[in-house]
Structures are given as C-alpha cells and as structure tokens.
mmCIF file of N, CA, C and O in Angstrom:
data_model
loop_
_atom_site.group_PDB
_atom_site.id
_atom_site.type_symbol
_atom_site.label_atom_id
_atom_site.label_comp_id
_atom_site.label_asym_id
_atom_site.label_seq_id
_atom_site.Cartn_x
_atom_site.Cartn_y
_atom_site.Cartn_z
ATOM 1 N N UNK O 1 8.165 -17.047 20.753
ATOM 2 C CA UNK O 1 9.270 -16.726 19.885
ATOM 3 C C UNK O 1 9.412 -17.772 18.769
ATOM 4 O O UNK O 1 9.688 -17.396 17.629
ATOM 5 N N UNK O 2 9.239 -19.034 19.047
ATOM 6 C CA UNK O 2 9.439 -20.121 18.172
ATOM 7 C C UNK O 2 8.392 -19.710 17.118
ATOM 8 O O UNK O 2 8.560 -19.568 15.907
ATOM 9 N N UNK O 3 7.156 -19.534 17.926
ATOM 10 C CA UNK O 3 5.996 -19.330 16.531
ATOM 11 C C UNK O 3 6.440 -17.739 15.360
ATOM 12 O O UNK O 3 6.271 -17.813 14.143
ATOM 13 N N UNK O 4 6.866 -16.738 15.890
ATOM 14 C CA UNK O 4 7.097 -15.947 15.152
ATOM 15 C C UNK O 4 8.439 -16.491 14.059
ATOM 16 O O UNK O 4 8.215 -16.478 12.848
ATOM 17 N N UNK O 5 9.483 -16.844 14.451
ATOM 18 C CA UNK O 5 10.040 -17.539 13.739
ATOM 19 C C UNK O 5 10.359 -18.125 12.776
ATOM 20 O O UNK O 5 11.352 -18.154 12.049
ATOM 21 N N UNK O 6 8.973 -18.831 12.845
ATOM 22 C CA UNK O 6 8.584 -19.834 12.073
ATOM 23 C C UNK O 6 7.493 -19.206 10.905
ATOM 24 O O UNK O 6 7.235 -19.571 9.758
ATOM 25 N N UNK O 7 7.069 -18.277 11.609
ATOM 26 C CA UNK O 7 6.343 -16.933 10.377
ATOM 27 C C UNK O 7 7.412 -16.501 9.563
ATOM 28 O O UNK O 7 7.431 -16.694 8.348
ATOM 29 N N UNK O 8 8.549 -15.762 10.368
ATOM 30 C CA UNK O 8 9.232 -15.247 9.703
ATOM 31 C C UNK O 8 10.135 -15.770 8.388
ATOM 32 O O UNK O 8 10.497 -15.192 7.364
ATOM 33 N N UNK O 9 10.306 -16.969 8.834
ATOM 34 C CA UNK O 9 11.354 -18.175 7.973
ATOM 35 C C UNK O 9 10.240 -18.227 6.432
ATOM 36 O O UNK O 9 10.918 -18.179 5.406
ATOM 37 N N UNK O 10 9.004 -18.297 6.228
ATOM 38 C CA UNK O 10 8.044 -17.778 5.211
ATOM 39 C C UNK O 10 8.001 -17.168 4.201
ATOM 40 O O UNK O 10 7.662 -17.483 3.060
ATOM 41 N N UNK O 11 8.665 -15.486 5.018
ATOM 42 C CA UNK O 11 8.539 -14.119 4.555
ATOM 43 C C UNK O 11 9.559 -14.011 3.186
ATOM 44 O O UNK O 11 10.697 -14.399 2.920
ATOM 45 N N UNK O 12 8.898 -13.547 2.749
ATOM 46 C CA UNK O 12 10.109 -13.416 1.367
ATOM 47 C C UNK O 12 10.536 -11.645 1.079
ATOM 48 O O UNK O 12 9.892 -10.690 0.643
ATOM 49 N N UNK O 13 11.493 -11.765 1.414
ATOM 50 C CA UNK O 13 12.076 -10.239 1.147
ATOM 51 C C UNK O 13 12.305 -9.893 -0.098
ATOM 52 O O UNK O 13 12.546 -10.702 -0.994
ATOM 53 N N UNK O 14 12.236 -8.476 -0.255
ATOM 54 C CA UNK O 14 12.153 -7.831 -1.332
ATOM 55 C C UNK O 14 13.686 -6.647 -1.602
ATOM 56 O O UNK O 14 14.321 -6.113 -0.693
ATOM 57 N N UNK O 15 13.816 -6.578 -2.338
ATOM 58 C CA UNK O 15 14.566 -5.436 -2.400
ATOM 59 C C UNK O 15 14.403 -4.203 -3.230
ATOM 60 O O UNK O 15 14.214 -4.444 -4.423
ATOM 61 N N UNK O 16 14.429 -2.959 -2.895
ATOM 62 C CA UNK O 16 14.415 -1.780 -3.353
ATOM 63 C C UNK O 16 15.567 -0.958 -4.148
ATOM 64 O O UNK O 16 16.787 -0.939 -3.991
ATOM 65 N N UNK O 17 14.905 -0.436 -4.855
ATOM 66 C CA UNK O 17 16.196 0.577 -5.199
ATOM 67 C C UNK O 17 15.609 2.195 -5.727
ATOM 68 O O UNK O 17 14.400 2.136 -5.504
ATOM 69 N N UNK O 18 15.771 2.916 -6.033
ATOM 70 C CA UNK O 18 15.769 4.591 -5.900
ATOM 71 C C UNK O 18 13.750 4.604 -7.000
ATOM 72 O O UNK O 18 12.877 5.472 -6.965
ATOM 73 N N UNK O 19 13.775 3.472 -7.657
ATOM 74 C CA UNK O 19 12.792 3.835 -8.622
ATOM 75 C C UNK O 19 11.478 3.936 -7.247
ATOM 76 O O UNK O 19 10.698 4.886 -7.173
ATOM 77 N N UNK O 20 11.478 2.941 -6.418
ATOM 78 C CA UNK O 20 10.449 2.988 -5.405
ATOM 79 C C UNK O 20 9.942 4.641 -4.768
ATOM 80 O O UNK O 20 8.864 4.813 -4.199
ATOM 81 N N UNK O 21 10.804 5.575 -4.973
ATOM 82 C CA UNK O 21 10.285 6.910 -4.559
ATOM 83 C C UNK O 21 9.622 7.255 -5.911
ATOM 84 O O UNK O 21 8.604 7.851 -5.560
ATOM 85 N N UNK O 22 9.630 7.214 -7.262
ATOM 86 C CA UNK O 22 8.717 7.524 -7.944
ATOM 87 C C UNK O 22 7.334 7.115 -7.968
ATOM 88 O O UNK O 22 6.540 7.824 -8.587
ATOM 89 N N UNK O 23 6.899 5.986 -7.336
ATOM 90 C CA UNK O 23 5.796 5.356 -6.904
ATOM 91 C C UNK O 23 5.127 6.472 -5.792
ATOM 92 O O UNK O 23 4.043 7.053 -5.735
ATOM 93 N N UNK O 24 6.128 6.459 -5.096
ATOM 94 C CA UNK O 24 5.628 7.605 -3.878
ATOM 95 C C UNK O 24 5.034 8.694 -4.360
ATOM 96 O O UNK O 24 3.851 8.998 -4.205
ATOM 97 N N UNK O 25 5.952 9.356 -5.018
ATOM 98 C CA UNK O 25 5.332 10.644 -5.597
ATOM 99 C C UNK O 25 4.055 10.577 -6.341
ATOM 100 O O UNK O 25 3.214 11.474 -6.277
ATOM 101 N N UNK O 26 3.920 9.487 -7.059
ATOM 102 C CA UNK O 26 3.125 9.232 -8.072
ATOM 103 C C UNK O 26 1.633 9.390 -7.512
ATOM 104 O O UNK O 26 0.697 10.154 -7.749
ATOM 105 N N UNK O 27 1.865 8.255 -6.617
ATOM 106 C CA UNK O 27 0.492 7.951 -5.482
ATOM 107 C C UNK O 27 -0.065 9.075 -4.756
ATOM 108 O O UNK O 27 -1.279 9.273 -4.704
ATOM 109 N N UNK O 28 1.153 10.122 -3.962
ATOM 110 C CA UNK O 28 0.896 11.099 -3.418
ATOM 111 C C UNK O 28 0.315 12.324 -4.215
ATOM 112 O O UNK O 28 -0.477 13.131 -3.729
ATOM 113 N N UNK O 29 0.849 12.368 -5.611
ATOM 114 C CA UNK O 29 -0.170 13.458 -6.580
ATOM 115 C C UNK O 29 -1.471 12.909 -6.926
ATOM 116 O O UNK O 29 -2.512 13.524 -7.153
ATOM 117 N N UNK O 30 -1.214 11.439 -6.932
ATOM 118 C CA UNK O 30 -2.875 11.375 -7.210
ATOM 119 C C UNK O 30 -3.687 11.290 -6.145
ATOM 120 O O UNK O 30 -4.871 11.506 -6.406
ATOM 121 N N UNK O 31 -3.385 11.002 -4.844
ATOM 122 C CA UNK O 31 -4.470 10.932 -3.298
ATOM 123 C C UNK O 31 -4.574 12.360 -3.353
ATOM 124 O O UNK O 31 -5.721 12.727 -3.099
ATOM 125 N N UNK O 32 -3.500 13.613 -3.679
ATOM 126 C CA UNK O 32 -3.969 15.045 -3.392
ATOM 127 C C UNK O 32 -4.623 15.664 -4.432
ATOM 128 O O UNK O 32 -4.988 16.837 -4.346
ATOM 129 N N UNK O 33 -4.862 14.766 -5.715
ATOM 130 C CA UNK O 33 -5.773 15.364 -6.718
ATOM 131 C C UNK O 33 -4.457 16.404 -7.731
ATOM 132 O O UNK O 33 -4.880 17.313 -8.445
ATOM 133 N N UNK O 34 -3.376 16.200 -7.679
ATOM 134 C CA UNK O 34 -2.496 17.011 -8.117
ATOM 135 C C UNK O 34 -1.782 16.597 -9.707
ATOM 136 O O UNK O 34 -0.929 17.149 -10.403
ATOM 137 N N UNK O 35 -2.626 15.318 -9.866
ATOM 138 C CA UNK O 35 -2.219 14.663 -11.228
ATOM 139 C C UNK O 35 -2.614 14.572 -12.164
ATOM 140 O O UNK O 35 -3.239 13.541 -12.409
ATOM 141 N N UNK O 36 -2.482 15.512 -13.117
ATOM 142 C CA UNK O 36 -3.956 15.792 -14.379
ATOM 143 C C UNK O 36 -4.446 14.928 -15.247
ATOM 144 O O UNK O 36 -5.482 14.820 -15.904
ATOM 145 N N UNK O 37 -3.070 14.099 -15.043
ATOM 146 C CA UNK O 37 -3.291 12.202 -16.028
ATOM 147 C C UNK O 37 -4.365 10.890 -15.018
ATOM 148 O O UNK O 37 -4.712 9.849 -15.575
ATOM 149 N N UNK O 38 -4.575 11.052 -14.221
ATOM 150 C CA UNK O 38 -5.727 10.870 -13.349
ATOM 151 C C UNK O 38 -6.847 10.825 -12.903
ATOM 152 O O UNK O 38 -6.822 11.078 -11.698
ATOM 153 N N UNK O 39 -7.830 10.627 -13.272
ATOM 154 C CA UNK O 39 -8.989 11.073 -12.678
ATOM 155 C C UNK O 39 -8.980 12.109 -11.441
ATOM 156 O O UNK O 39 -7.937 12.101 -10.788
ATOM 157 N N UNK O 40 -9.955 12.969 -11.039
ATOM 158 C CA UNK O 40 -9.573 13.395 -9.936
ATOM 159 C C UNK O 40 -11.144 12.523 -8.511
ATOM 160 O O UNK O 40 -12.235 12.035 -8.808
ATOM 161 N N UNK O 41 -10.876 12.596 -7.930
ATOM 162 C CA UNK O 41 -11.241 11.823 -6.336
ATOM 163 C C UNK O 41 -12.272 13.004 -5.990
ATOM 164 O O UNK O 41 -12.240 14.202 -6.269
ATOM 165 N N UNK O 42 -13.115 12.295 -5.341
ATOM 166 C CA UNK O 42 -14.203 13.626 -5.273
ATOM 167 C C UNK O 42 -13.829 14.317 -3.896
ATOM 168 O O UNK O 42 -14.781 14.718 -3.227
ATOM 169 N N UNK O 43 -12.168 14.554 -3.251
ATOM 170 C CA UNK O 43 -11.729 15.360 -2.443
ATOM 171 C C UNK O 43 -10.544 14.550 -2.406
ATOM 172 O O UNK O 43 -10.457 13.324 -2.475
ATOM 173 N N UNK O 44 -9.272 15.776 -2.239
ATOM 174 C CA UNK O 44 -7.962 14.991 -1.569
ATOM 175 C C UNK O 44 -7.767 14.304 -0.845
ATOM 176 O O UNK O 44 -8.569 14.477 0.072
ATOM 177 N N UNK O 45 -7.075 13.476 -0.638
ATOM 178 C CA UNK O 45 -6.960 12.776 0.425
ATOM 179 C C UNK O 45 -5.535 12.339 1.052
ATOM 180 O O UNK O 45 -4.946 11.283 0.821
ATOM 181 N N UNK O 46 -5.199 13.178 1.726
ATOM 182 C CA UNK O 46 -3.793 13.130 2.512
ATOM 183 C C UNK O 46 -3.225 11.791 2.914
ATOM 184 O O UNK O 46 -3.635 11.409 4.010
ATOM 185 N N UNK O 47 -2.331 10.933 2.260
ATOM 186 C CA UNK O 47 -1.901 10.028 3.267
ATOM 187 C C UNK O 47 -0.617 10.367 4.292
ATOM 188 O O UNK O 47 -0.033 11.443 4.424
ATOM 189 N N UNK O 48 -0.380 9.134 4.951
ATOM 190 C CA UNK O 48 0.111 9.478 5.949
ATOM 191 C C UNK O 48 1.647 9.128 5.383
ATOM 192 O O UNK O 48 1.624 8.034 4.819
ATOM 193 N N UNK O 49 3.065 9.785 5.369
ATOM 194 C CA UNK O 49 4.117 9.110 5.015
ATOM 195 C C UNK O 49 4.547 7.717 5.147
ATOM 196 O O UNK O 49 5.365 7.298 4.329
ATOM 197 N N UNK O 50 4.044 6.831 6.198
ATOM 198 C CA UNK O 50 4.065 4.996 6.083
ATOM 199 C C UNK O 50 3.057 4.655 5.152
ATOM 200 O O UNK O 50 3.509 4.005 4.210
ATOM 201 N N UNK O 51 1.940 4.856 5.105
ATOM 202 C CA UNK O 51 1.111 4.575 4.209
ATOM 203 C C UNK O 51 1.546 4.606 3.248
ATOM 204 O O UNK O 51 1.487 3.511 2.688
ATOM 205 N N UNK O 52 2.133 5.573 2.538
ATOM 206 C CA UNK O 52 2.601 5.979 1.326
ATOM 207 C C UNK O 52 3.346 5.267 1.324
ATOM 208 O O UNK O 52 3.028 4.617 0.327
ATOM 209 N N UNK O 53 4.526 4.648 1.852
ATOM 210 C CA UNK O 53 5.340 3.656 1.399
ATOM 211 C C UNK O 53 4.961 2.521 1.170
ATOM 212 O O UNK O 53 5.101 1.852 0.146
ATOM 213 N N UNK O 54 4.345 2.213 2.365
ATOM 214 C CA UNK O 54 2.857 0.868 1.842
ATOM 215 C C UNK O 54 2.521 0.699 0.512
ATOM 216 O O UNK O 54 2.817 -0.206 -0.269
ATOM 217 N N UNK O 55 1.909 1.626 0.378
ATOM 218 C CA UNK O 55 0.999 1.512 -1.276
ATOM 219 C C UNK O 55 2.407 1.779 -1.975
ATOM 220 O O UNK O 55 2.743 0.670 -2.389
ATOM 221 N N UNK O 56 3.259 2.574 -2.264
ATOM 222 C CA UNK O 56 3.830 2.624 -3.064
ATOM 223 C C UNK O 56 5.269 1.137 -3.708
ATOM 224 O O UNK O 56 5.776 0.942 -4.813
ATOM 225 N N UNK O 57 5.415 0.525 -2.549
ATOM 226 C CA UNK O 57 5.781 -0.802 -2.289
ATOM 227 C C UNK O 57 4.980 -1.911 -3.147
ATOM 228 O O UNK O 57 5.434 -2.627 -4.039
ATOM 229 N N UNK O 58 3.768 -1.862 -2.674
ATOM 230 C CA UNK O 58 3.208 -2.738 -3.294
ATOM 231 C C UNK O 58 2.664 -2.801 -4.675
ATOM 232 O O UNK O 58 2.218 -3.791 -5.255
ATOM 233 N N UNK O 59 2.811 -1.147 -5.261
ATOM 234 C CA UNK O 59 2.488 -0.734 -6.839
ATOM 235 C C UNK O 59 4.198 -1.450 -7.272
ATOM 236 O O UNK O 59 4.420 -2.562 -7.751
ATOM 237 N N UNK O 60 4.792 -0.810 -7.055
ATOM 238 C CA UNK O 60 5.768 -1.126 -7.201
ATOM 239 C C UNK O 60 6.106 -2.569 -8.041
ATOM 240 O O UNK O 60 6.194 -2.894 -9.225
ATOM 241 N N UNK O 61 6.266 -3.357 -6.486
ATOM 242 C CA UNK O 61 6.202 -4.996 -6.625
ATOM 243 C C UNK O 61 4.935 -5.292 -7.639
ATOM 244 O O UNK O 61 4.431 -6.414 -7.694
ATOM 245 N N UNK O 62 4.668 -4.665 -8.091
ATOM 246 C CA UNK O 62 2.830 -5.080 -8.718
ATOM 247 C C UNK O 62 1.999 -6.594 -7.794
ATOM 248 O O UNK O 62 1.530 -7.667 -8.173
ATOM 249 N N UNK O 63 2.186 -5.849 -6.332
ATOM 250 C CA UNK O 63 1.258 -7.075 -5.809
ATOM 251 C C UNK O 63 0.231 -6.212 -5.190
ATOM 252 O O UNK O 63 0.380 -4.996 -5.072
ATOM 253 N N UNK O 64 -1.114 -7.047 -4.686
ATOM 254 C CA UNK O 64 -2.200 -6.513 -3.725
ATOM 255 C C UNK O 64 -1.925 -5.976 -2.482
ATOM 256 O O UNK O 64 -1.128 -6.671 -1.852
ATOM 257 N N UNK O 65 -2.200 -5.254 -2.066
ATOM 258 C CA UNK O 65 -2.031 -4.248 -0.930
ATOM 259 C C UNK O 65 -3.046 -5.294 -0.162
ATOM 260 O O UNK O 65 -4.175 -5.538 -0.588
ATOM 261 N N UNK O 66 -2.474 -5.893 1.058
ATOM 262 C CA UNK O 66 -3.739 -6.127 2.272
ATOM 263 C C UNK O 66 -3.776 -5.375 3.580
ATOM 264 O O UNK O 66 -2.821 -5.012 4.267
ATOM 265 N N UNK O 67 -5.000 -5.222 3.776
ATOM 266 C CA UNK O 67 -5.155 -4.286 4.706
ATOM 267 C C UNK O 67 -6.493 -4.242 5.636
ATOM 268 O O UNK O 67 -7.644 -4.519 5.297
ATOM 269 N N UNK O 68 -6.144 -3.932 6.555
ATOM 270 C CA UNK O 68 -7.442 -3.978 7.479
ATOM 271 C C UNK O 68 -8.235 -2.765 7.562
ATOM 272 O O UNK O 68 -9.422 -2.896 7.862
ATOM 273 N N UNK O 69 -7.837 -1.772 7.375
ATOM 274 C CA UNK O 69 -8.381 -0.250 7.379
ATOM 275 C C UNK O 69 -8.815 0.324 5.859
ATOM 276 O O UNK O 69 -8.385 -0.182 4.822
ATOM 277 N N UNK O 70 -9.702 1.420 5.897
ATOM 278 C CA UNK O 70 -9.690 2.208 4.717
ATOM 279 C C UNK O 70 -8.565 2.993 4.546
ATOM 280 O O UNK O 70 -8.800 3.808 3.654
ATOM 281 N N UNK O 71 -7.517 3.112 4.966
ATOM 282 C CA UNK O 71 -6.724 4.113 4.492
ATOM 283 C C UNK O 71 -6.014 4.616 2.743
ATOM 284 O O UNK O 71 -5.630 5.606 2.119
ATOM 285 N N UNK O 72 -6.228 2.929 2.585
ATOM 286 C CA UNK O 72 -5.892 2.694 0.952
ATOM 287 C C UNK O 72 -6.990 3.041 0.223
ATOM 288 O O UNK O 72 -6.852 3.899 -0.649
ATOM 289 N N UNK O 73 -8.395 2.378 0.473
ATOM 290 C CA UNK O 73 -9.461 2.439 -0.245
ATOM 291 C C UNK O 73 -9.560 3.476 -2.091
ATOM 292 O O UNK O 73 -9.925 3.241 -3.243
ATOM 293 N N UNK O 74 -9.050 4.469 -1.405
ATOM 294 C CA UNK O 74 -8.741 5.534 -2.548
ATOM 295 C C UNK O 74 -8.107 4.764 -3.926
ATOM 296 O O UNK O 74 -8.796 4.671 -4.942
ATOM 297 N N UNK O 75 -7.221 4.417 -3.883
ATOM 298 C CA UNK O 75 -5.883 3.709 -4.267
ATOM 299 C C UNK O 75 -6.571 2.416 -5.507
ATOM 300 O O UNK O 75 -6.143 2.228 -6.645
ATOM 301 N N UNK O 76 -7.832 1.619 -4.758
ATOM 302 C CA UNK O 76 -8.131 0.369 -4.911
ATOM 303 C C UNK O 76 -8.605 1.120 -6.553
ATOM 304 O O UNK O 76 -9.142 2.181 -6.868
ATOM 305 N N UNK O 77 -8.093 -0.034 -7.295
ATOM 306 C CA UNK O 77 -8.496 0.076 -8.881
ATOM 307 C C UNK O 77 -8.094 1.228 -9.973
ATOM 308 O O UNK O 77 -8.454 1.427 -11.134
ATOM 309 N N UNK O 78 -7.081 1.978 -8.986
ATOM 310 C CA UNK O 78 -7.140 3.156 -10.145
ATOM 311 C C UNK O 78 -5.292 3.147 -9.847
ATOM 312 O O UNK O 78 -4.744 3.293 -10.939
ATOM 313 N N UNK O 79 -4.517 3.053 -8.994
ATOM 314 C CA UNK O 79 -2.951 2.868 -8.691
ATOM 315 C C UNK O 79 -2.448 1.339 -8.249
ATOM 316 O O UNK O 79 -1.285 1.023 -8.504
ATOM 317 N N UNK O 80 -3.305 0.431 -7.608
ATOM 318 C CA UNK O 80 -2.989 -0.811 -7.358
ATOM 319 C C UNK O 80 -4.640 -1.403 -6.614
ATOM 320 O O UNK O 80 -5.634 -0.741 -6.318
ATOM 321 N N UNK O 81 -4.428 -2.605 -6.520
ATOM 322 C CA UNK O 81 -5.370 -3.815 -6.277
ATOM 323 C C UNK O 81 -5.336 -3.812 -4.684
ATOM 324 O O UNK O 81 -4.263 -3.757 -4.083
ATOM 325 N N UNK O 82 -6.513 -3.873 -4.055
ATOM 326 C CA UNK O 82 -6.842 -3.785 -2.607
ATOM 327 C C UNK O 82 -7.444 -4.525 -2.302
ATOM 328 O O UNK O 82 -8.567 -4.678 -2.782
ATOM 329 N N UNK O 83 -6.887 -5.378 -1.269
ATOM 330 C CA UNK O 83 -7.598 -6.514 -0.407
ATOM 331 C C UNK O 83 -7.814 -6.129 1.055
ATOM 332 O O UNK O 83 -7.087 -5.572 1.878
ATOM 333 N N UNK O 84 -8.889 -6.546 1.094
ATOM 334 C CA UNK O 84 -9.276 -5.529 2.482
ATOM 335 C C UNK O 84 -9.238 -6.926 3.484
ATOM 336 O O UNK O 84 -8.975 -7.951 2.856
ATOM 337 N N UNK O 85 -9.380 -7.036 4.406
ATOM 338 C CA UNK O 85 -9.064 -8.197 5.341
ATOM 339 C C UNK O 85 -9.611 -7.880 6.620
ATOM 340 O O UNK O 85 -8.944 -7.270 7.456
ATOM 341 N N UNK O 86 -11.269 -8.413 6.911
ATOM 342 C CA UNK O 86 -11.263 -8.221 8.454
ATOM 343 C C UNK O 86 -10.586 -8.034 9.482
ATOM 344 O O UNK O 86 -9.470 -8.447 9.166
ATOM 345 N N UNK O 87 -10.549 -7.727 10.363
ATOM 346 C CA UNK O 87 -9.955 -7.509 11.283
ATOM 347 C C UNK O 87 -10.424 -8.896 12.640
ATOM 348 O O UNK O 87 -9.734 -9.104 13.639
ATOM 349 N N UNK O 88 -11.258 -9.386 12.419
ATOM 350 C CA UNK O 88 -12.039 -10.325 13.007
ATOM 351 C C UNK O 88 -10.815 -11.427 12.991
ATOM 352 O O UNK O 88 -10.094 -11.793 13.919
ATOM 353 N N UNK O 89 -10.839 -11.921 11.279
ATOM 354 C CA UNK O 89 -10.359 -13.068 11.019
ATOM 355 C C UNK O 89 -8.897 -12.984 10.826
ATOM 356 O O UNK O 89 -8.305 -13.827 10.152
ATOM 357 N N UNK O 90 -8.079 -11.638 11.600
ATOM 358 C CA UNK O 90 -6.474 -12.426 11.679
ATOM 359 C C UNK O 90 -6.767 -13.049 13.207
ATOM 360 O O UNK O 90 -5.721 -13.526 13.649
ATOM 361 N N UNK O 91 -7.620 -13.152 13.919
ATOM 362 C CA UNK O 91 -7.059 -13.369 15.639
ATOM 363 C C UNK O 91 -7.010 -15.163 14.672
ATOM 364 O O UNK O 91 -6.361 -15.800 15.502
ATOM 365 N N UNK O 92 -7.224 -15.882 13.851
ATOM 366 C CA UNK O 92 -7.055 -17.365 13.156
ATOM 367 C C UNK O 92 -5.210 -17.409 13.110
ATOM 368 O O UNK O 92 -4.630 -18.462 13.375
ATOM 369 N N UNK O 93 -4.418 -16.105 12.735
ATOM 370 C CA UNK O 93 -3.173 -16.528 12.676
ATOM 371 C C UNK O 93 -2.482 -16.538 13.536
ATOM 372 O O UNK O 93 -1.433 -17.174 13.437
ATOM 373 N N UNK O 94 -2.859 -15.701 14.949
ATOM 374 C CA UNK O 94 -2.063 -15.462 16.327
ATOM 375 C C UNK O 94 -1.996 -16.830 16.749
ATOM 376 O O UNK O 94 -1.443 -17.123 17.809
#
C-alpha cells in the first residue's frame, strides 16, 4: 500500500469538460472509416468504448498514448502519437 501511494502522490490529474466527447466521436468516425476528411484505413476498425476514451483523452490533452497492446496502433500518426511499451519491461516498476 505504501508503494502504491507513493505512485499515486506522482500522478497528475487532469480535468475534463463536455469538449472531450468530440474527440470521441472524432476518433470513432475515423477507426470506422466514416470520416471523409481522413484518409480511409485499409478496413474498419471497431474500438472498444474504454479504448475510445483512452485515445480520445490523450488527443485531447495532446499527449502520447502508452500502451502495451495494438489496440491503438490505427490511431498512431494520423489522430495522436503512440508509444508502445513492452510488456516485459513494466514487471521494472512493480
């Protein structure tokens, strides 16, 4: 408990307000190919509603998305900046 804590005391919070669902939408027409100002993706790609807040959070904030999975991959260079992060090298922060 002490060690999480002591993570947490770190964390810098953010705050939201109503513009953060236009991000959503935004992201979600372009992963489904539904955005004609866009390139289109050589197939849709459904995210999942957390995801979508994910990415749309971090367009938002204009910071890098980190992540251990492809789920963003889509996203990387064309809606926000993707840092992909082994999965190996978090067992260094536990």
């Amino acid at each position: 408990m002490k060690r999480l804590s002591d993570i947490l005391k770190d964390l810098i919070v953010l705050s939201i307000d109503d513009n953060l669902t236009v991000e959503y939408a935004d992201i979600d027409s372009f992963s489904r190919n539904m955005d004609p100002s866009y390139p289109k993706l050589k197939s849709p790609f459904r995210m999942g509603k957390n995801d979508l807040w994910i990415a749309a959070t971090a367009r938002f904030f204009n910071l890098p998305l980190l992540t251990t999975d492809g789920d963003f991959q889509h996203l990387d260079n064309h809606l926000l900046t993707l840092r992909h992060i082994p999965k190996s090298s978090l067992t260094a922060l536990i």
